[in-house]
């Protein structure tokens, strides 16, 4: 009896071991199978992101590079599981329209509009493909979203609201005797108009007199700077694509007139402006890329994704310009400032 029991137990145990082993092996094969299916799915189902950039200037170029970094940080790498279709509208409205149509026809999963006119062109082309704004200053007044918290449609993204009051305060610190500020901007850009209103209110609060001068084309920049130089103590430039693209013209004339220039962005200080409290352009792009990734992976949908707003900037001073204009930087400012020099080739 005892013997038989032992035999059964041994047989039972052996069967259990064999069975267990088999199960384990089976599990292992399914596991490798799922992994390889996932891999091949990733290989075959590359996501397509269509990027439309309004024009080439250093800030927008940095945003574009940031978008690609942000996507990579979220698991989407070009060549592996991502294809980028890139178009540059060269500040031409009809190009922006045809390029938008092309990107939609190419079945982009998500579209990115870098700067207001590019985002508007994409928005006019599709109401279904998700669109992520690569730094649009005022998405509501540009008619792109209904509400910053609940965009409602197929559009969300990143907004850049430059700290214009801090820039004006900085100008006052660097040029204490200043009484009048000149605001130069493009009359063609919705994003600039919104900033001019904010800057005017902030300047008035600080007790500064404001003279506003819109330019319709880049051809008017040099003469307008000349005229302003006779009336104002310093210039304020909003985040304005036309000026960023023609910064060399602004700087050449301002230099001739010994007129200090405070742009709203770090890249324009590197292009020859004097100083700013500026939002990091690459960071804007990285955040845009991360939002694109959330939509690609199905984690979020634009209608319910709040627009992410950047409002704070870093203190950037161009030491070449400070020296040229004979401007003293107090220690407390110098300690927190990042000093840059004019980058040759960035003044385009
Ligand atoms: N926010 C701008 C727009 O809505 C685009 C932009 C981003 C920009 N960074 C900039 C323009 C720097 C000028 C300089 O169009």
Short mmCIF file of C-alpha atoms and ligand atoms in Angstrom, two decimals, residues 57 59-60 63 115-117 135-137 160 191 239-241 244 265 268 281 284, ligand 1:
data_model
loop_
_atom_site.label_atom_id
_atom_site.label_comp_id
_atom_site.label_asym_id
_atom_site.label_seq_id
_atom_site.Cartn_x
_atom_site.Cartn_y
_atom_site.Cartn_z
CA UNK A 57 13.92 82.92 -38.43
CA UNK A 59 13.11 81.51 -33.00
CA UNK A 60 10.88 79.42 -35.25
CA UNK A 63 10.84 75.70 -32.00
CA UNK A 115 3.47 80.63 -35.67
CA UNK A 116 0.01 82.12 -36.09
CA UNK A 117 -0.31 82.37 -39.92
CA UNK A 135 3.67 78.75 -29.97
CA UNK A 136 0.79 80.94 -31.02
CA UNK A 137 0.65 84.08 -28.89
CA UNK A 160 3.72 82.19 -25.72
CA UNK A 191 -0.21 88.06 -32.68
CA UNK A 239 7.14 88.64 -30.70
CA UNK A 240 6.68 89.53 -34.33
CA UNK A 241 7.61 87.22 -37.19
CA UNK A 244 12.36 88.57 -36.31
CA UNK A 265 12.56 87.10 -27.18
CA UNK A 268 16.26 88.53 -31.12
CA UNK A 281 12.15 79.03 -27.72
CA UNK A 284 8.24 75.98 -26.40
N1 LIG B 1 4.10 83.48 -31.21
C1 LIG B 1 4.35 83.86 -32.57
C2 LIG B 1 3.06 83.77 -33.38
O1 LIG B 1 2.02 83.54 -32.82
C3 LIG B 1 5.40 82.96 -33.19
C4 LIG B 1 6.71 83.09 -32.52
C5 LIG B 1 7.23 82.23 -31.62
C6 LIG B 1 7.63 84.16 -32.69
N2 LIG B 1 8.44 82.66 -31.22
C7 LIG B 1 8.72 83.85 -31.84
C8 LIG B 1 7.67 85.34 -33.44
C9 LIG B 1 9.82 84.73 -31.74
C10 LIG B 1 8.75 86.19 -33.33
C11 LIG B 1 9.84 85.88 -32.50
O2 LIG B 1 3.06 83.93 -34.56
#
